[in-house]
Tab-separated table of C-alpha atoms in Angstrom:
chain	number	residue	atom	x	y	z
A	60	ALA	CA	145.827	83.960	106.555
A	61	GLU	CA	144.288	84.278	109.729
A	62	THR	CA	143.059	88.012	109.185
A	63	SER	CA	141.940	87.200	106.184
A	64	VAL	CA	139.997	84.012	107.464
A	65	SER	CA	138.513	86.601	110.443
A	66	VAL	CA	137.180	89.064	107.543
A	67	ASN	CA	135.978	86.818	105.320
A	68	ALA	CA	134.037	85.423	108.474
A	69	GLU	CA	132.885	89.134	109.694
A	70	ASN	CA	131.828	89.511	105.668
A	71	LYS	CA	129.597	86.230	105.903
A	72	MET	CA	128.267	87.312	109.109
A	73	ARG	CA	127.295	90.657	107.323
A	74	ASP	CA	125.655	88.719	104.497
A	75	LYS	CA	122.617	87.832	106.868
A	76	LYS	CA	119.153	88.963	105.966
A	77	MET	CA	115.829	89.327	108.326
A	78	ALA	CA	112.699	90.365	107.385
A	79	ILE	CA	109.733	91.189	110.181
A	80	GLY	CA	106.220	90.635	109.689
A	81	PHE	CA	103.638	92.036	112.435
A	82	VAL	CA	100.319	90.408	113.260
A	83	SER	CA	97.720	91.995	113.492
A	84	ILE	CA	97.989	95.855	113.118
A	85	PRO	CA	96.451	97.579	115.305
A	86	PRO	CA	97.682	96.179	118.443
A	87	ASN	CA	95.043	94.133	119.864
A	88	PHE	CA	95.792	92.440	122.646
A	89	ASN	CA	94.698	93.537	126.179
A	90	GLU	CA	95.224	97.419	125.335
A	91	ASN	CA	91.674	97.816	124.128
A	92	THR	CA	91.553	101.794	124.226
A	93	ASP	CA	92.179	103.992	121.228
A	94	LYS	CA	94.672	105.694	123.560
A	95	SER	CA	96.721	102.538	124.357
A	96	PHE	CA	96.514	101.116	120.879
A	97	ASP	CA	98.277	104.644	119.399
A	98	GLU	CA	100.494	105.020	122.083
A	99	THR	CA	102.169	101.051	121.506
A	100	ALA	CA	102.082	101.811	117.651
A	101	ARG	CA	103.824	104.990	117.941
A	102	LEU	CA	106.454	103.324	120.173
A	103	LEU	CA	107.213	100.398	117.857
A	104	ILE	CA	107.269	102.713	115.004
A	105	ASP	CA	110.342	105.117	116.612
A	106	LYS	CA	111.900	101.644	117.376
A	107	LEU	CA	111.405	100.359	113.786
A	108	THR	CA	112.370	103.592	112.172
A	109	ALA	CA	115.604	104.121	114.611
A	110	HIS	CA	116.694	100.338	113.770
A	111	ARG	CA	116.024	100.953	110.076
A	112	ILE	CA	113.403	97.929	109.537
A	113	PRO	CA	111.427	98.147	106.819
A	114	ALA	CA	108.870	96.088	108.799
A	115	ILE	CA	105.453	95.003	107.108
A	116	GLY	CA	102.400	94.852	109.229
A	117	PHE	CA	99.372	93.029	108.644
A	118	VAL	CA	95.526	94.967	109.428
A	119	ASN	CA	93.383	92.881	111.161
A	120	GLY	CA	90.288	94.446	110.255
A	121	LEU	CA	88.178	93.353	113.591
A	122	SER	CA	90.558	95.280	115.683
A	123	ILE	CA	89.743	98.660	113.890
A	124	ASN	CA	85.969	97.758	114.038
A	125	GLU	CA	84.366	99.642	116.826
A	126	GLY	CA	80.495	98.855	117.738
A	127	GLY	CA	79.774	97.746	113.870
A	128	LYS	CA	81.884	100.961	112.304
A	129	LEU	CA	85.711	101.201	111.526
A	130	SER	CA	86.858	103.254	114.336
A	131	LYS	CA	88.875	106.178	112.967
A	132	ASN	CA	91.440	106.465	115.669
A	133	ARG	CA	92.407	102.626	114.880
A	134	LEU	CA	91.892	103.367	110.919
A	135	ASP	CA	94.807	106.184	111.769
A	136	VAL	CA	96.804	104.021	113.556
A	137	VAL	CA	97.192	101.993	110.834
A	138	ARG	CA	98.278	105.390	108.537
A	139	VAL	CA	100.685	106.393	111.082
A	140	TRP	CA	102.312	102.761	110.284
A	141	ARG	CA	102.031	103.426	106.198
A	142	ASP	CA	102.982	107.142	106.904
A	143	ALA	CA	106.173	106.077	108.353
A	144	GLY	CA	107.387	103.933	105.064
A	145	LEU	CA	106.505	100.533	106.702
A	146	GLU	CA	104.416	98.544	104.279
A	147	ILE	CA	100.358	96.913	104.809
A	148	GLY	CA	99.591	93.751	104.266
A	149	ILE	CA	96.520	91.346	105.361
A	150	GLY	CA	95.417	88.755	107.186
A	151	THR	CA	92.285	87.547	107.498
A	152	TYR	CA	89.249	89.833	109.056
A	153	LYS	CA	89.497	88.054	112.314
A	154	HIS	CA	92.361	85.885	113.278
A	155	VAL	CA	91.245	82.609	112.892
A	156	TRP	CA	92.482	78.810	112.012
A	157	PHE	CA	92.155	78.318	108.404
A	158	TYR	CA	92.179	74.915	109.313
A	159	ASN	CA	88.323	74.421	110.821
A	160	THR	CA	87.219	77.874	108.980
A	161	PRO	CA	84.970	76.721	105.636
A	162	TYR	CA	86.852	77.739	102.582
A	163	ASP	CA	84.669	80.539	101.424
A	164	GLU	CA	83.942	82.084	104.786
A	165	TYR	CA	87.733	82.179	105.259
A	166	VAL	CA	87.648	83.996	101.532
A	167	ASN	CA	85.224	86.408	102.590
A	168	ARG	CA	87.278	87.141	105.716
A	169	VAL	CA	90.496	87.978	103.632
A	170	LYS	CA	88.126	90.179	101.084
A	171	MET	CA	86.507	92.131	104.214
A	172	ASN	CA	90.251	92.694	105.046
A	173	GLU	CA	91.278	93.385	101.476
A	174	GLY	CA	88.781	96.061	101.572
A	175	ILE	CA	90.094	98.200	104.678
A	176	ALA	CA	93.682	97.683	103.882
A	177	LYS	CA	93.033	99.109	100.202
A	178	PHE	CA	90.994	101.917	101.479
A	179	ILE	CA	93.917	103.325	103.623
A	180	LEU	CA	96.817	102.394	100.818
A	181	MET	CA	94.658	103.842	98.034
A	182	GLU	CA	94.875	107.305	99.840
A	183	LYS	CA	98.605	107.335	99.167
A	184	ASN	CA	98.327	105.080	95.853
A	185	LEU	CA	100.524	102.573	97.715
A	186	PRO	CA	100.045	98.742	96.093
A	187	LEU	CA	98.544	95.418	98.512
A	188	ARG	CA	100.973	92.962	97.922
A	189	TYR	CA	100.643	90.319	101.077
A	190	PHE	CA	98.827	87.897	102.763
A	191	SER	CA	100.000	86.240	106.137
A	192	TYR	CA	98.196	83.434	107.432
A	193	PRO	CA	96.877	83.497	110.746
A	194	TYR	CA	98.450	81.470	113.223
A	195	LEU	CA	100.923	80.078	110.017
A	196	ASN	CA	97.853	77.471	109.699
A	197	THR	CA	97.572	76.834	105.847
A	198	GLY	CA	94.383	74.790	106.219
A	199	LYS	CA	93.377	70.799	106.292
A	200	THR	CA	93.908	70.055	103.182
A	201	ALA	CA	96.530	70.545	100.343
A	202	GLU	CA	93.385	71.167	98.048
A	203	ASP	CA	92.212	74.139	100.259
A	204	LYS	CA	95.702	75.425	100.226
A	205	ILE	CA	96.221	75.128	96.509
A	206	ARG	CA	93.112	76.544	95.952
A	207	PHE	CA	93.293	79.552	97.768
A	208	GLU	CA	96.852	80.239	97.087
A	209	ASN	CA	95.805	80.207	93.334
A	210	TRP	CA	93.234	82.715	94.552
A	211	LEU	CA	95.503	84.983	96.365
A	212	SER	CA	97.704	85.494	93.281
A	213	THR	CA	94.379	86.632	91.222
A	214	ARG	CA	94.028	89.447	93.770
A	215	GLY	CA	97.893	89.840	93.365
A	216	LEU	CA	98.665	88.858	96.650
A	217	ARG	CA	101.536	86.575	97.672
A	218	SER	CA	101.440	84.301	101.168
A	219	VAL	CA	104.194	84.951	103.729
A	220	LYS	CA	106.649	82.028	105.030
A	221	TYR	CA	107.572	82.549	108.100
A	222	THR	CA	110.981	80.753	109.131
A	223	PHE	CA	111.305	82.106	112.157
A	224	ASP	CA	107.981	81.018	114.309
A	225	ASN	CA	107.925	81.626	117.998
A	226	SER	CA	105.769	81.807	121.214
A	227	GLU	CA	106.364	85.870	121.705
A	228	TRP	CA	102.564	86.365	121.565
A	229	MET	CA	102.325	84.213	125.190
A	230	TYR	CA	105.554	86.744	127.006
A	231	SER	CA	103.269	89.519	125.552
A	232	PHE	CA	100.433	88.535	127.162
A	233	ALA	CA	102.178	87.785	130.412
A	234	TYR	CA	103.388	91.458	130.348
A	235	ASP	CA	100.227	92.885	129.592
A	236	GLN	CA	99.054	91.310	132.945
A	237	ALA	CA	102.119	92.804	134.534
A	238	ARG	CA	101.563	96.028	133.041
A	239	GLU	CA	97.625	95.985	134.283
A	240	LYS	CA	98.817	94.907	137.802
A	241	ALA	CA	101.752	97.928	137.805
A	242	ASP	CA	103.750	95.107	139.077
A	243	THR	CA	107.362	96.363	137.629
A	244	GLU	CA	109.180	93.554	139.309
A	245	MET	CA	107.259	90.950	137.218
A	246	ALA	CA	107.262	92.858	133.732
A	247	GLN	CA	111.274	92.830	134.136
A	248	GLN	CA	111.471	89.377	134.681
A	249	VAL	CA	108.689	88.570	131.661
A	250	LYS	CA	111.320	90.970	129.512
A	251	THR	CA	114.494	89.173	130.303
A	252	GLU	CA	112.884	85.905	130.023
A	253	PHE	CA	111.527	86.751	126.668
A	254	LEU	CA	115.104	88.177	125.615
A	255	ASP	CA	116.575	84.972	126.652
A	256	TYR	CA	113.883	83.107	124.830
A	257	MET	CA	114.122	84.702	121.676
A	258	THR	CA	118.121	84.661	121.690
A	259	LYS	CA	117.843	80.817	121.933
A	260	MET	CA	115.214	80.811	119.121
A	261	LEU	CA	117.423	82.565	116.665
A	262	ALA	CA	119.897	79.730	117.470
A	263	HIS	CA	117.701	77.167	116.733
A	264	PHE	CA	116.510	78.240	113.428
A	265	GLU	CA	120.224	79.129	112.269
A	266	ALA	CA	120.687	75.562	113.067
A	267	TYR	CA	117.829	74.472	110.598
A	268	SER	CA	119.321	76.826	108.224
A	269	GLN	CA	123.191	75.588	108.640
A	270	GLU	CA	121.458	71.887	108.340
A	271	MET	CA	119.079	72.105	105.318
A	272	PHE	CA	121.161	74.879	103.343
A	273	LYS	CA	124.498	74.945	104.717
A	274	ARG	CA	124.500	78.607	104.775
A	275	ASP	CA	122.263	81.300	106.272
A	276	ILE	CA	119.509	82.121	104.487
A	277	ALA	CA	117.227	85.250	104.279
A	278	GLN	CA	114.759	84.791	107.932
A	279	THR	CA	111.512	85.533	108.246
A	280	LEU	CA	110.348	86.580	111.580
A	281	VAL	CA	106.702	86.845	112.885
A	282	LEU	CA	106.077	89.071	115.855
A	283	THR	CA	102.930	91.061	117.112
A	284	PRO	CA	102.933	94.596	117.632
A	285	SER	CA	102.799	94.033	121.395
A	286	ARG	CA	103.819	96.406	124.155
A	287	LEU	CA	106.442	93.914	125.125
A	288	VAL	CA	108.055	94.226	121.867
A	289	ALA	CA	108.040	98.086	121.591
A	290	ASP	CA	109.501	97.924	125.049
A	291	SER	CA	112.488	95.386	124.657
A	292	ALA	CA	112.987	96.384	121.138
A	293	ASP	CA	116.425	97.951	121.616
A	294	GLU	CA	117.660	94.822	122.863
A	295	LEU	CA	115.068	92.160	120.606
A	296	PHE	CA	116.721	93.993	117.390
A	297	GLY	CA	120.223	94.893	118.989
A	298	ILE	CA	120.385	90.698	119.310
A	299	PHE	CA	120.001	90.371	115.682
A	300	GLU	CA	122.092	93.106	114.786
A	301	LYS	CA	125.066	91.529	116.929
A	302	SER	CA	124.656	88.203	115.121
A	303	GLY	CA	125.186	90.102	112.037
A	304	TYR	CA	121.963	90.430	110.308
A	305	LYS	CA	120.729	93.757	108.545
A	306	PHE	CA	117.141	94.026	108.231
A	307	VAL	CA	115.120	94.004	104.492
A	308	SER	CA	112.228	93.745	103.278
A	309	MET	CA	109.670	90.718	103.148
A	310	SER	CA	109.707	90.786	99.410
A	311	GLU	CA	113.923	90.930	99.801
A	312	ALA	CA	113.828	88.094	102.013
A	313	GLN	CA	111.220	86.155	100.190
A	314	ALA	CA	113.592	86.247	96.805
A	315	ASP	CA	116.055	83.782	98.768
A	316	ALA	CA	116.395	80.640	96.547
A	317	ALA	CA	115.213	78.434	99.780
A	318	TYR	CA	111.937	79.795	99.951
A	319	GLN	CA	111.523	77.840	96.715
A	320	THR	CA	111.817	74.918	98.736
A	321	GLU	CA	109.460	72.038	98.476
A	322	GLU	CA	106.788	71.639	101.235
A	323	LYS	CA	103.940	69.134	101.020
A	324	HIS	CA	102.424	70.006	105.031
A	325	VAL	CA	98.913	69.761	105.536
A	326	ASP	CA	98.302	71.662	108.832
A	327	SER	CA	97.107	69.908	112.159
A	328	LYS	CA	94.951	72.482	113.505
A	329	SER	CA	98.597	74.312	114.484
A	330	GLY	CA	100.714	76.238	112.499
A	331	ILE	CA	104.733	75.927	112.016
A	332	SER	CA	107.802	77.501	110.657
A	333	TRP	CA	108.724	76.421	106.853
A	334	PHE	CA	111.899	75.302	108.036
A	335	GLU	CA	109.954	72.555	110.057
A	336	ARG	CA	107.594	72.009	106.810
A	337	TRP	CA	110.644	71.816	104.549
A	338	GLN	CA	112.224	69.027	107.131
A	339	MET	CA	109.298	67.147	107.347
A	340	ALA	CA	109.057	67.314	103.122
A	341	GLN	CA	112.779	65.579	103.304
A	342	ASN	CA	111.739	62.883	106.477
A	343	LYS	CA	114.164	64.133	108.239
A	344	LYS	CA	113.540	64.405	112.397
A	345	LEU	CA	112.564	67.974	113.693
A	346	ARG	CA	115.120	69.937	116.051
A	347	ASP	CA	114.185	70.268	119.790
A	348	GLU	CA	112.454	73.790	119.976
A	349	PRO	CA	113.488	76.286	123.224
A	350	ARG	CA	111.148	75.553	125.249
A	351	VAL	CA	108.573	78.976	126.873
A	352	SER	CA	109.791	79.783	130.157
A	353	LYS	CA	107.467	78.098	133.416
A	354	LEU	CA	106.639	81.475	134.589
A	355	VAL	CA	105.015	82.417	131.194
A	356	TYR	CA	103.655	79.012	130.762
A	357	LYS	CA	101.819	79.459	133.699
A	358	ILE	CA	100.387	82.753	133.514
A	359	TRP	CA	99.072	81.745	130.011
A	360	ASN	CA	97.314	78.677	131.298
A	361	GLU	CA	95.687	80.004	134.362
A	362	LYS	CA	94.775	82.744	131.183
A	363	LYS	CA	93.156	79.567	129.626
A	364	ASP	CA	91.530	78.197	132.294
A	365	ASP	CA	89.843	81.299	133.329
A	366	LYS	CA	87.640	80.867	130.042
């Protein structure tokens, strides 16, 4: 009996699914040269291929623009992503908050991005299926959100509902800073703290899943295509694999019935996980979220103070 219990537990663990979305491609952090864009993208794609992850990358048109023209080198980074068999979606042309962007302007930014993505996808007769809200921010009013979602439908697009939100971008910024200064010790510390943070975040969102659905629903993880994610990919993806996750496409993950759960959240200026939206819709208390490490928080705040 004991053996069958452990086998059942193992089988249940193997049923866990995770889809990963990358915002924005090409990489658009401190890496502002075509060479580093290309290098980071290729490193990341190699890791995604090795771990058999059918990721989706969301095009950020502004990072392809160079002096008012589309950069062929940066378009080619998106083509490399496409030709590796990875899906391409879109965000807005520039990463902006829906909350403080007028509706028509927001739609126009999406249309601009749509044109760039379709140009790349049509070369291989591939569809454009997904939109990712920048900052997970779905607007100031319920009316704007519903209106925009309906508009997406007319374009054959669906929005992504991310369950596994996180502050990886803060760690990625700190890592880029360390690399710029050739501070290998600092870079290693940021990487170690990042992996510890993501381990805690996984437990955090799995606890939501068990509390709300009494099972492990398919998770949707949002990341940026940063050098940190590329350099720590084996360890990061290994954390999920050891926890029993199988990587699936965004369409397979969002086919989970949990994604039909009602949410009525009207955004503040920030965006939040869909677990938190579902929890709030049921008037339940939000769980305490793991904090960003002191080192990374300090580096990020010093960056903001420089502005």
